[in-house]
PDB file of C-alpha atoms in Angstrom:
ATOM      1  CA  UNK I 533       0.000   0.000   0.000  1.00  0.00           C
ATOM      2  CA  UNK I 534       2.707   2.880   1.043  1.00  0.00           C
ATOM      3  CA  UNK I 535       4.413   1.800  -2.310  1.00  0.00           C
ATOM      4  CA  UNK I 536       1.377   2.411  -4.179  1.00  0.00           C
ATOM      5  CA  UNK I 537       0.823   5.468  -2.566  1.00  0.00           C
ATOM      6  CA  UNK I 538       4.556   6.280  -3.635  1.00  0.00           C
ATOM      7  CA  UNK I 539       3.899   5.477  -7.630  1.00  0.00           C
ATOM      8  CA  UNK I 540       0.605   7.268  -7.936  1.00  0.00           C
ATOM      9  CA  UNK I 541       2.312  10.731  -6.087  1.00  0.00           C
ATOM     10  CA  UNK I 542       5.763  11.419  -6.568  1.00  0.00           C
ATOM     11  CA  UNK I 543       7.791  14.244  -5.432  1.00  0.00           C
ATOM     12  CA  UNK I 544       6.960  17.270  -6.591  1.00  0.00           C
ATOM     13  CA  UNK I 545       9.593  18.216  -9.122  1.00  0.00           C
ATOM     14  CA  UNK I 546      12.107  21.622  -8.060  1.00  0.00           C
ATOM     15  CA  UNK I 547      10.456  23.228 -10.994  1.00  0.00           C
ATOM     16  CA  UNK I 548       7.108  22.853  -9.261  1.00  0.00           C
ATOM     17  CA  UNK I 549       7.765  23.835  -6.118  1.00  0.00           C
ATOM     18  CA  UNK I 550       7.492  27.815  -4.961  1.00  0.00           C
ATOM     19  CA  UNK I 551      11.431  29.433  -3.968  1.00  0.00           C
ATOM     20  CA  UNK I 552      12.730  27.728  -0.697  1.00  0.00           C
ATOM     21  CA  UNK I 553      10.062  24.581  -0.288  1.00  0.00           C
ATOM     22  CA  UNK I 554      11.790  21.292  -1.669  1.00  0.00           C
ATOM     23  CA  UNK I 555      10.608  18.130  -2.400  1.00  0.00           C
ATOM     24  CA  UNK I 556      11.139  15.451   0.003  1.00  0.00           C
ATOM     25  CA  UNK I 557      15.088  13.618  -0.266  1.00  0.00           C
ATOM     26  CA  UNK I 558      14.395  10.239  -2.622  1.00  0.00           C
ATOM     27  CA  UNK I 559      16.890   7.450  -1.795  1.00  0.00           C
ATOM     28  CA  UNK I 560      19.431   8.052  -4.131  1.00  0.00           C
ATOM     29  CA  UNK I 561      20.064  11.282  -1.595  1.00  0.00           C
ATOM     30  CA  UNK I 562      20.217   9.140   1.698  1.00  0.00           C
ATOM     31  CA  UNK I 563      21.678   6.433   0.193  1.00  0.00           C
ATOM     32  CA  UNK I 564      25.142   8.714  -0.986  1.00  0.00           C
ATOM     33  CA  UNK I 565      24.924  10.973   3.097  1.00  0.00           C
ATOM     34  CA  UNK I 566      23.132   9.101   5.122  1.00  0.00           C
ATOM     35  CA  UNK I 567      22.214   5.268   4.443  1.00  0.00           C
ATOM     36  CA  UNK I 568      20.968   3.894   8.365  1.00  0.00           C
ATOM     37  CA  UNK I 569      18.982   6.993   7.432  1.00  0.00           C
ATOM     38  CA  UNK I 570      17.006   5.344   4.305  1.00  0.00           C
ATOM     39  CA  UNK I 571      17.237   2.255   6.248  1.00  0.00           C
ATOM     40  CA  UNK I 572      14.883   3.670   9.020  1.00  0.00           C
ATOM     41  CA  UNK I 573      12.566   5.367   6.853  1.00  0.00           C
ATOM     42  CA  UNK I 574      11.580   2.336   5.147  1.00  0.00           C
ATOM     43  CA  UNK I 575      11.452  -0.539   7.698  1.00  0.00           C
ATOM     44  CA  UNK I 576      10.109   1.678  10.503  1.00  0.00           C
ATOM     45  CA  UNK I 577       8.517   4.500   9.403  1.00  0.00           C
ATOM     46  CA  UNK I 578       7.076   3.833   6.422  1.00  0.00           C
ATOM     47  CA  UNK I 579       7.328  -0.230   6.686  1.00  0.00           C
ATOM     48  CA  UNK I 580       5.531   0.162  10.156  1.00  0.00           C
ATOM     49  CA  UNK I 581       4.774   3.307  12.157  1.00  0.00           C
ATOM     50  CA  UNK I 582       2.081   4.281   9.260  1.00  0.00           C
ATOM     51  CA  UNK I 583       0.738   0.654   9.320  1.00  0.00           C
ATOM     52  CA  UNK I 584       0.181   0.504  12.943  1.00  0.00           C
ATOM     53  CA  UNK I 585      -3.732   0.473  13.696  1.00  0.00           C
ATOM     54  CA  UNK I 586      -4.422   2.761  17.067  1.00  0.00           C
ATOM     55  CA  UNK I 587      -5.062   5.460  14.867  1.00  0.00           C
ATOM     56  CA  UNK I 588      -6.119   5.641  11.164  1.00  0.00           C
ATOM     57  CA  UNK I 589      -3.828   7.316   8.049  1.00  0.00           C
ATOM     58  CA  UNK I 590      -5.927   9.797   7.720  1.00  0.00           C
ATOM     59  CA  UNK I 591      -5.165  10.977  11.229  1.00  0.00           C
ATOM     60  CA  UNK I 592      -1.679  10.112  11.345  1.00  0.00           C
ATOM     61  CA  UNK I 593      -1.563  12.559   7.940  1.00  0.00           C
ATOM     62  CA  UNK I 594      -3.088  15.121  10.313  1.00  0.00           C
ATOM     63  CA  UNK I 595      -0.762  14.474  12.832  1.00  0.00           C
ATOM     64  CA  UNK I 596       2.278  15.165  10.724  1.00  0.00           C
ATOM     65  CA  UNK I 597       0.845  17.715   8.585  1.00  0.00           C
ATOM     66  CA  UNK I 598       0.652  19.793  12.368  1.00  0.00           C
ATOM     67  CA  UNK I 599       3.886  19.045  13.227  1.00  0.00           C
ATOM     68  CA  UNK I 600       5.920  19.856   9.898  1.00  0.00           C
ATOM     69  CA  UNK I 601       3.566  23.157   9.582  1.00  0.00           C
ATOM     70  CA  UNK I 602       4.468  23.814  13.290  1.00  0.00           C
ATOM     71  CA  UNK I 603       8.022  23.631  12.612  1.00  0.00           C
ATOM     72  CA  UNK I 604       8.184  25.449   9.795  1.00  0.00           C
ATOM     73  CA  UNK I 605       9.751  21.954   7.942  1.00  0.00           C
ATOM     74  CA  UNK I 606       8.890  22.685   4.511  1.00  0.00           C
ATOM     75  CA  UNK I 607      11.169  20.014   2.665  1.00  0.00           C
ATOM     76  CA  UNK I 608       8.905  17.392   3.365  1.00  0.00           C
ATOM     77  CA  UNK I 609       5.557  19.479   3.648  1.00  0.00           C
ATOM     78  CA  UNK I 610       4.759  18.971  -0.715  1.00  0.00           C
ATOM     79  CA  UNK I 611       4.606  15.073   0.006  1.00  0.00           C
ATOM     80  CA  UNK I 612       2.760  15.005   3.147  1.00  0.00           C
ATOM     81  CA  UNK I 613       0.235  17.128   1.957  1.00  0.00           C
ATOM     82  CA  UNK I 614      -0.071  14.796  -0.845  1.00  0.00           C
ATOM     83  CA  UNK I 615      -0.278  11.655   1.258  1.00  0.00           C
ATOM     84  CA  UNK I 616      -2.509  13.732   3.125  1.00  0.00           C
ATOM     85  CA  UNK I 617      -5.215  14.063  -0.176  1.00  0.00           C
ATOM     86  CA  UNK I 618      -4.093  10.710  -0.780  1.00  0.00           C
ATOM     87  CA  UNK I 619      -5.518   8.908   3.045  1.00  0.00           C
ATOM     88  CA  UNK I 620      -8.600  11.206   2.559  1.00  0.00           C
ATOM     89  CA  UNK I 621      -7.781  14.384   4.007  1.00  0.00           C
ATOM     90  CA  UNK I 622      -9.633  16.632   1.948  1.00  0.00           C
ATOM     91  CA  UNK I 623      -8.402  19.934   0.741  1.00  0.00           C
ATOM     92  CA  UNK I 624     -10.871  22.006   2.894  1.00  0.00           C
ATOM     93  CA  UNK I 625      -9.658  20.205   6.023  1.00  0.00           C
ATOM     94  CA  UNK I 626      -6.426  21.131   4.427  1.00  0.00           C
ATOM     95  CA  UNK I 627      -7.060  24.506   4.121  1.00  0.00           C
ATOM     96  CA  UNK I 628      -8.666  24.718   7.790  1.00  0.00           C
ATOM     97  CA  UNK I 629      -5.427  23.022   9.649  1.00  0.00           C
ATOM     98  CA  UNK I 630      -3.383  26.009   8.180  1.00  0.00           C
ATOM     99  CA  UNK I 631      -5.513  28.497   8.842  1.00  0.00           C
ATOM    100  CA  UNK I 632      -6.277  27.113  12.614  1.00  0.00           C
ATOM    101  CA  UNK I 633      -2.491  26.638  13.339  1.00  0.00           C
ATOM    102  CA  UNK I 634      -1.551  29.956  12.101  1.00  0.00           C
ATOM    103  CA  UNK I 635      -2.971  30.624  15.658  1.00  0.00           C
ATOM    104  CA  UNK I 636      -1.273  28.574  17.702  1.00  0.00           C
ATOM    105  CA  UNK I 637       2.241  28.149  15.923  1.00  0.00           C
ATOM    106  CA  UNK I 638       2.499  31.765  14.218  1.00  0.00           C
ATOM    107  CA  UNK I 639       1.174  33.370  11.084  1.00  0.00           C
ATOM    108  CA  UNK I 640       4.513  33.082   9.116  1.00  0.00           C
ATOM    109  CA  UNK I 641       4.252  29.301   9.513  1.00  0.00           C
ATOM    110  CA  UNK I 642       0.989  28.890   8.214  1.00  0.00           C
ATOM    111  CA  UNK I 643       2.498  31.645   5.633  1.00  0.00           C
ATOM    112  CA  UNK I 644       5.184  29.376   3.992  1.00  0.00           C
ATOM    113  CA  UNK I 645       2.479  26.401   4.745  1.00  0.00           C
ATOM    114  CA  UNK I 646       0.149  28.045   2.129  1.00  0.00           C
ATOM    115  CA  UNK I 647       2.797  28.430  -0.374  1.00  0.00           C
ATOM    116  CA  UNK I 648       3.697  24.837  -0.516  1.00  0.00           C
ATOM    117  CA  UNK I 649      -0.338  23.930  -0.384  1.00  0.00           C
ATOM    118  CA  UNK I 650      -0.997  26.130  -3.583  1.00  0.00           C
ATOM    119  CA  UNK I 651       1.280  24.171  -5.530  1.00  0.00           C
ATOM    120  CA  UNK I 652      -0.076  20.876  -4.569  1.00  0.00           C
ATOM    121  CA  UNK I 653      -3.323  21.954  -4.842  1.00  0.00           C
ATOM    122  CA  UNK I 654      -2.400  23.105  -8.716  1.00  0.00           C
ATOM    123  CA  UNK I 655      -0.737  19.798  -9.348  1.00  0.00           C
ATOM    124  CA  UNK I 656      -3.969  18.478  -8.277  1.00  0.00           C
ATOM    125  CA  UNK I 657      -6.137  20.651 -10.228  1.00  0.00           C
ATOM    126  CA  UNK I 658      -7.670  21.263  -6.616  1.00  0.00           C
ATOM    127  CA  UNK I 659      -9.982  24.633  -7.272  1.00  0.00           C
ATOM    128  CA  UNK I 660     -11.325  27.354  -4.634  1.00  0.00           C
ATOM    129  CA  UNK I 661     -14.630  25.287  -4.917  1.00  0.00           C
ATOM    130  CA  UNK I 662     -13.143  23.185  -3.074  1.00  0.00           C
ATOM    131  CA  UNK I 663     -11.773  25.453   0.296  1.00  0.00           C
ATOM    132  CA  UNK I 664     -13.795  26.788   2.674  1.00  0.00           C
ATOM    133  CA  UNK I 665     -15.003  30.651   2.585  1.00  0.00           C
ATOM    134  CA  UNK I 666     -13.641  33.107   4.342  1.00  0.00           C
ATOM    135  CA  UNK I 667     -16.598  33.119   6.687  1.00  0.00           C
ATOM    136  CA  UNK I 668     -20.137  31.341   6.700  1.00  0.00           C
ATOM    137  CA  UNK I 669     -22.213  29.325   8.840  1.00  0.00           C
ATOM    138  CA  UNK I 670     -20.897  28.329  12.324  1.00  0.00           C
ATOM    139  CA  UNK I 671     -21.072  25.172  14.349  1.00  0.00           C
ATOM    140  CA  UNK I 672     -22.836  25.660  18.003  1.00  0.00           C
ATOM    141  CA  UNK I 673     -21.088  27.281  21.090  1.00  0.00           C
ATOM    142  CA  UNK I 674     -21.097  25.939  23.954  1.00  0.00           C
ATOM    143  CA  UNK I 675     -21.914  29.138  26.240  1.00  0.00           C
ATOM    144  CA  UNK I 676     -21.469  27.853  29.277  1.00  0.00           C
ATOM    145  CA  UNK I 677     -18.372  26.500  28.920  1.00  0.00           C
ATOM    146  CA  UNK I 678     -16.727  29.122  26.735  1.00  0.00           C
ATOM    147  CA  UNK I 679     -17.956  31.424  29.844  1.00  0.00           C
ATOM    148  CA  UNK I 680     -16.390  29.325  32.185  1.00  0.00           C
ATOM    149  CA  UNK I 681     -13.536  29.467  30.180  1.00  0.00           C
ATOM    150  CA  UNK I 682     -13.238  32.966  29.558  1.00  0.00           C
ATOM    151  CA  UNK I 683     -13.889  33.852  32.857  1.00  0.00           C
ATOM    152  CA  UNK I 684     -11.163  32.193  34.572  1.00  0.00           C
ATOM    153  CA  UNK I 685      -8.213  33.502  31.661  1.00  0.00           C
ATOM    154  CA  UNK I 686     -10.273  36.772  32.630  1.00  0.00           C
ATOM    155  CA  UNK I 687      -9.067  36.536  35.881  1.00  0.00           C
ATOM    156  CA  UNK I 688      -5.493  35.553  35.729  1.00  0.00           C
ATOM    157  CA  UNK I 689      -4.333  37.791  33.014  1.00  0.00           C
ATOM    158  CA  UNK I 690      -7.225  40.152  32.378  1.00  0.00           C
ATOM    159  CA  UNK I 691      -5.378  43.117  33.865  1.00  0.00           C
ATOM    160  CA  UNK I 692      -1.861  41.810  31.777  1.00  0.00           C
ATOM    161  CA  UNK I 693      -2.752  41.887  28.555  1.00  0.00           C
ATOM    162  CA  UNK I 694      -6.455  42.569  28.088  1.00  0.00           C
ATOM    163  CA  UNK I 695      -5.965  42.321  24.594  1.00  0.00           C
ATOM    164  CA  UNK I 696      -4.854  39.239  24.639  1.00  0.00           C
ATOM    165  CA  UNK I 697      -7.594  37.867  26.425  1.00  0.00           C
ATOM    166  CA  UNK I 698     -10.263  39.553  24.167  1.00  0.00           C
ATOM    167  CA  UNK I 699      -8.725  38.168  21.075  1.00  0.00           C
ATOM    168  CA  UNK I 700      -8.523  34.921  22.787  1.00  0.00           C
ATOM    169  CA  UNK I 701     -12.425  35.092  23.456  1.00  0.00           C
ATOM    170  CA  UNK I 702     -13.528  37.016  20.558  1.00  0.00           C
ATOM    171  CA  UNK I 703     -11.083  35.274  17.711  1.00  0.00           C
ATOM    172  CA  UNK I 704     -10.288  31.915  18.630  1.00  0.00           C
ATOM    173  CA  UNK I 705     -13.173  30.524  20.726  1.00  0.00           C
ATOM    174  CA  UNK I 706     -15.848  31.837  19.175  1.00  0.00           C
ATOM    175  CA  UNK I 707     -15.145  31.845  15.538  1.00  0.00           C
ATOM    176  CA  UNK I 708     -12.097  29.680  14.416  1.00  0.00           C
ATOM    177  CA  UNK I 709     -12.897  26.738  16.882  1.00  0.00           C
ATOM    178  CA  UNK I 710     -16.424  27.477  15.250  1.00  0.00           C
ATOM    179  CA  UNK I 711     -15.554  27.002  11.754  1.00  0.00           C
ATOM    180  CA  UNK I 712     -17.568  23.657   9.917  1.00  0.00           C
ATOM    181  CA  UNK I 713     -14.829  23.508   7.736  1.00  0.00           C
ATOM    182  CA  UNK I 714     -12.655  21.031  10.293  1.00  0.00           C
ATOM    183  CA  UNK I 715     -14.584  18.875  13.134  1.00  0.00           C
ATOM    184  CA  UNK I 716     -13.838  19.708  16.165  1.00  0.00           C
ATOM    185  CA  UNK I 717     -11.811  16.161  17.421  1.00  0.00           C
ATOM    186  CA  UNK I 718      -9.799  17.172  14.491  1.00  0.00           C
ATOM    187  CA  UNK I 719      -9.268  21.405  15.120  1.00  0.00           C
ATOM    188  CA  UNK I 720      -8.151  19.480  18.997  1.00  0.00           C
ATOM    189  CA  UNK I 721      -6.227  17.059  17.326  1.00  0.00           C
ATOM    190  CA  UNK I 722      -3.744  19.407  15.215  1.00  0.00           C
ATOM    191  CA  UNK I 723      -3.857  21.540  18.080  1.00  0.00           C
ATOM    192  CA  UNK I 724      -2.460  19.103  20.382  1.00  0.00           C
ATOM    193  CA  UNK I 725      -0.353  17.685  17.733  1.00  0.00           C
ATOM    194  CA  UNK I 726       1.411  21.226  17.141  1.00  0.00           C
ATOM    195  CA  UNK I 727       1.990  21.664  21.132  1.00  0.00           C
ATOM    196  CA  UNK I 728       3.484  19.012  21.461  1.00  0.00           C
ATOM    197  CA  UNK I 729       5.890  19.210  17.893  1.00  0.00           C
ATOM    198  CA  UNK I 730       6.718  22.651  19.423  1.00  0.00           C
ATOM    199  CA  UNK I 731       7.669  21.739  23.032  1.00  0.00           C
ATOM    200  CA  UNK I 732       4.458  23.458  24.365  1.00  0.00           C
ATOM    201  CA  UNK I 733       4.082  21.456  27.723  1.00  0.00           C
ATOM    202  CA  UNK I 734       2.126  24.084  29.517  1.00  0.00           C
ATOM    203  CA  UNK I 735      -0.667  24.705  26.955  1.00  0.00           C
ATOM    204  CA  UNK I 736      -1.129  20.240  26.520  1.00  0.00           C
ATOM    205  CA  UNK I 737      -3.123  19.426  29.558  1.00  0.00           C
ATOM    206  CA  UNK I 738      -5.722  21.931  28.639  1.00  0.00           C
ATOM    207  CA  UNK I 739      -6.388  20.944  24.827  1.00  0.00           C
ATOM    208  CA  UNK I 740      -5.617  17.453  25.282  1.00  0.00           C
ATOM    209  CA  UNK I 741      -8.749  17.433  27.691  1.00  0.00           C
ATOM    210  CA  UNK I 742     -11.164  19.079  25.228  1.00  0.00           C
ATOM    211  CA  UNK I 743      -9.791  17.064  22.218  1.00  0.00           C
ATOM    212  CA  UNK I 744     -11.127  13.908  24.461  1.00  0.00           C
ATOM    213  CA  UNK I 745     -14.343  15.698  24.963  1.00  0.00           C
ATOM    214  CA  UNK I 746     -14.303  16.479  21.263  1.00  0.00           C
ATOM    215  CA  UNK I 747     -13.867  12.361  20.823  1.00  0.00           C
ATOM    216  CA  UNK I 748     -10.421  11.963  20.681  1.00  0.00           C
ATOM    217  CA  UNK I 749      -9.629   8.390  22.431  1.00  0.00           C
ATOM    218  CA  UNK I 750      -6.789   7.265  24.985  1.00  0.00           C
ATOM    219  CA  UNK I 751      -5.568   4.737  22.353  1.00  0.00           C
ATOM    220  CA  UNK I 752      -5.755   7.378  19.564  1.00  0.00           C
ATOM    221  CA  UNK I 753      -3.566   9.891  21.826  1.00  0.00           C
ATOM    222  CA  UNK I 754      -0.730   7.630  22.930  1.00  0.00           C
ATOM    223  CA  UNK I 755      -0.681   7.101  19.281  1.00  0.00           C
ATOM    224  CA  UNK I 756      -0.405  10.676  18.604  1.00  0.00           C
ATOM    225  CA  UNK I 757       2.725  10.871  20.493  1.00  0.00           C
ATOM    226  CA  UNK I 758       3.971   7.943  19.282  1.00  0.00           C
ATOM    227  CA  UNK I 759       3.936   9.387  15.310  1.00  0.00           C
ATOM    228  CA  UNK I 760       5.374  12.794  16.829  1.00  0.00           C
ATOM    229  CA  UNK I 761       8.499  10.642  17.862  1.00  0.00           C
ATOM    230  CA  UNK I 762       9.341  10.584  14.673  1.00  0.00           C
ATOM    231  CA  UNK I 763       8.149  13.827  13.005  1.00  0.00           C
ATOM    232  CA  UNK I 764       9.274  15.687  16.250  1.00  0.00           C
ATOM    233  CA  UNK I 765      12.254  14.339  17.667  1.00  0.00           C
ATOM    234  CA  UNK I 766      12.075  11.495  20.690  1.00  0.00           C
ATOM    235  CA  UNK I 767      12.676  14.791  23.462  1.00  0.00           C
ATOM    236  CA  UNK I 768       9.380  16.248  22.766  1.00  0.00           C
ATOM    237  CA  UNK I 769       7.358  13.024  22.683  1.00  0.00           C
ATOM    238  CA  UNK I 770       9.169  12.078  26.391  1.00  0.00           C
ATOM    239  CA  UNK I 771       8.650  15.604  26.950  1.00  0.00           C
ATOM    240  CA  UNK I 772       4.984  15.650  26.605  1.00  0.00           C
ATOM    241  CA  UNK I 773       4.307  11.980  27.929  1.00  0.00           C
ATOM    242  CA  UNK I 774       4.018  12.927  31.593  1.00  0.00           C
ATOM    243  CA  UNK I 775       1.427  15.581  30.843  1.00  0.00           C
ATOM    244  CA  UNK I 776      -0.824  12.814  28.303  1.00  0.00           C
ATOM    245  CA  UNK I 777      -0.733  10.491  30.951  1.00  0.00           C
ATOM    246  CA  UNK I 778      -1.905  12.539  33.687  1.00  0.00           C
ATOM    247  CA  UNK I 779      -4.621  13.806  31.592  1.00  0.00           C
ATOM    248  CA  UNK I 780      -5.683  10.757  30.633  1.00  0.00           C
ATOM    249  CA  UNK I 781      -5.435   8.712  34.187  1.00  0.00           C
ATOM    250  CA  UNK I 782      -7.707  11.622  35.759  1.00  0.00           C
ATOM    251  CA  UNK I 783     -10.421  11.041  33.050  1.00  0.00           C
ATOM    252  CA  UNK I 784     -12.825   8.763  33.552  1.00  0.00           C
ATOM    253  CA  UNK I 785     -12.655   4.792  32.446  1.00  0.00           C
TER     254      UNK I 785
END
């Protein structure tokens, strides 16, 4: 199956690909710098880690599309995103994840994210049909949570940056979390994803909570981590393990 996948969307070509994103290294590159290095990609991360069943390809594609946007990793971004298309991502979930992490990993990463998208989206013949609107419809708020919420960042940092804590309110919770374009177990699941690809201990405990509420289950999260080994480095997995566990030991069976 991954070979398939591999045949039916190759690299995109230098010619295709905007000024500074690069297609992914083929094996001819790893082979001549770094062999072990091929070796690994395609006995354990290709040959198993995407094979592995506690969470689907579609979700491990949403996994590493967070992290590589998060890190600003472009090199490998083209091919992702077209694995992504490829495990049934579609383009307006596409378009959603880098709009939503523009939030919470900067707007010049979602920046050089959308340059790389437009070109796979061309190769694609992927049309603005096809992405969400700028604005529309919303899904429902929960009022008394976001309230609840609201309230108690009021409190702790209202009189430190009042701005911050209106944008936070006003921006994030109720209109991008409100956006149809991305379900909400998925908006939690990038989010968490990008937190923990960036290092962002502090900030896990909270979204990994609501991306369980949003459906997100304890198989599917130690999963999570387990792809963001790989597409993050082994220090922020370990990093972030302590935090997933206590979150998910304090929820309910």
């Amino acid at each position: 199956m991954i070979m398939a996948w591999a045949i039916a969307s190759p690299p995109l070509s230098g010619a295709e690909l905007p000024q500074g994103a690069q297609s992914m290294p083929i094996m001819d590159d790893m082979r001549a710098v770094a062999p072990a290095l091929g070796k690994y990609r395609e006995s354990v991360v290709l040959g198993d880690l995407w094979t592995r069943p506690g969470l689907s390809p579609r979700d491990r594609s949403l996994v590493t599309l967070a992290a590589l946007i998060a890190r600003n990793q472009t090199i490998e971004l083209a091919d992702h995103l077209g694995r992504a298309l490829d495990n049934g991502v579609t383009p307006a979930e596409i378009s959603e994840t880098i709009t939503h992490l523009a939030f919470y990993t900067g707007w010049a990463n979602a920046m050089s994210a959308v340059v790389v998208a437009r070109q796979v989206f061309a190769a694609r013949h992927i049309g603005t049909d096809q992405i969400p609107a700028a604005s529309g419809p919303q899904l429902k708020l929960d009022e008394a949570a976001e309230a609840q919420r609201a309230r108690r960042v009021g409190e702790q940092f209202g009189n430190i940056a009042p701005g911050l804590v209106q944008y936070t309110a006003d921006v994030l919770f109720r209109d991008l979390w409100l956006r149809p374009g991305l379900a909400p177990r998925d908006r939690s699941l990038v989010t968490v994803s990008a937190l923990v690809a960036t290092g962002q201990v502090a900030q896990i405990t909270y979204h990994l909570g609501r991306a369980m509420d949003n459906g997100l289950t304890r198989t599917e999260a130690g999963e999570m981590v387990t792809q963001l080994a790989f597409y993050a480095g082994w220090p922020n997995a370990f990093s972030a393990l302590p935090v997933v566990k206590d979150v998910i030991e304090k929820r309910p069976q």
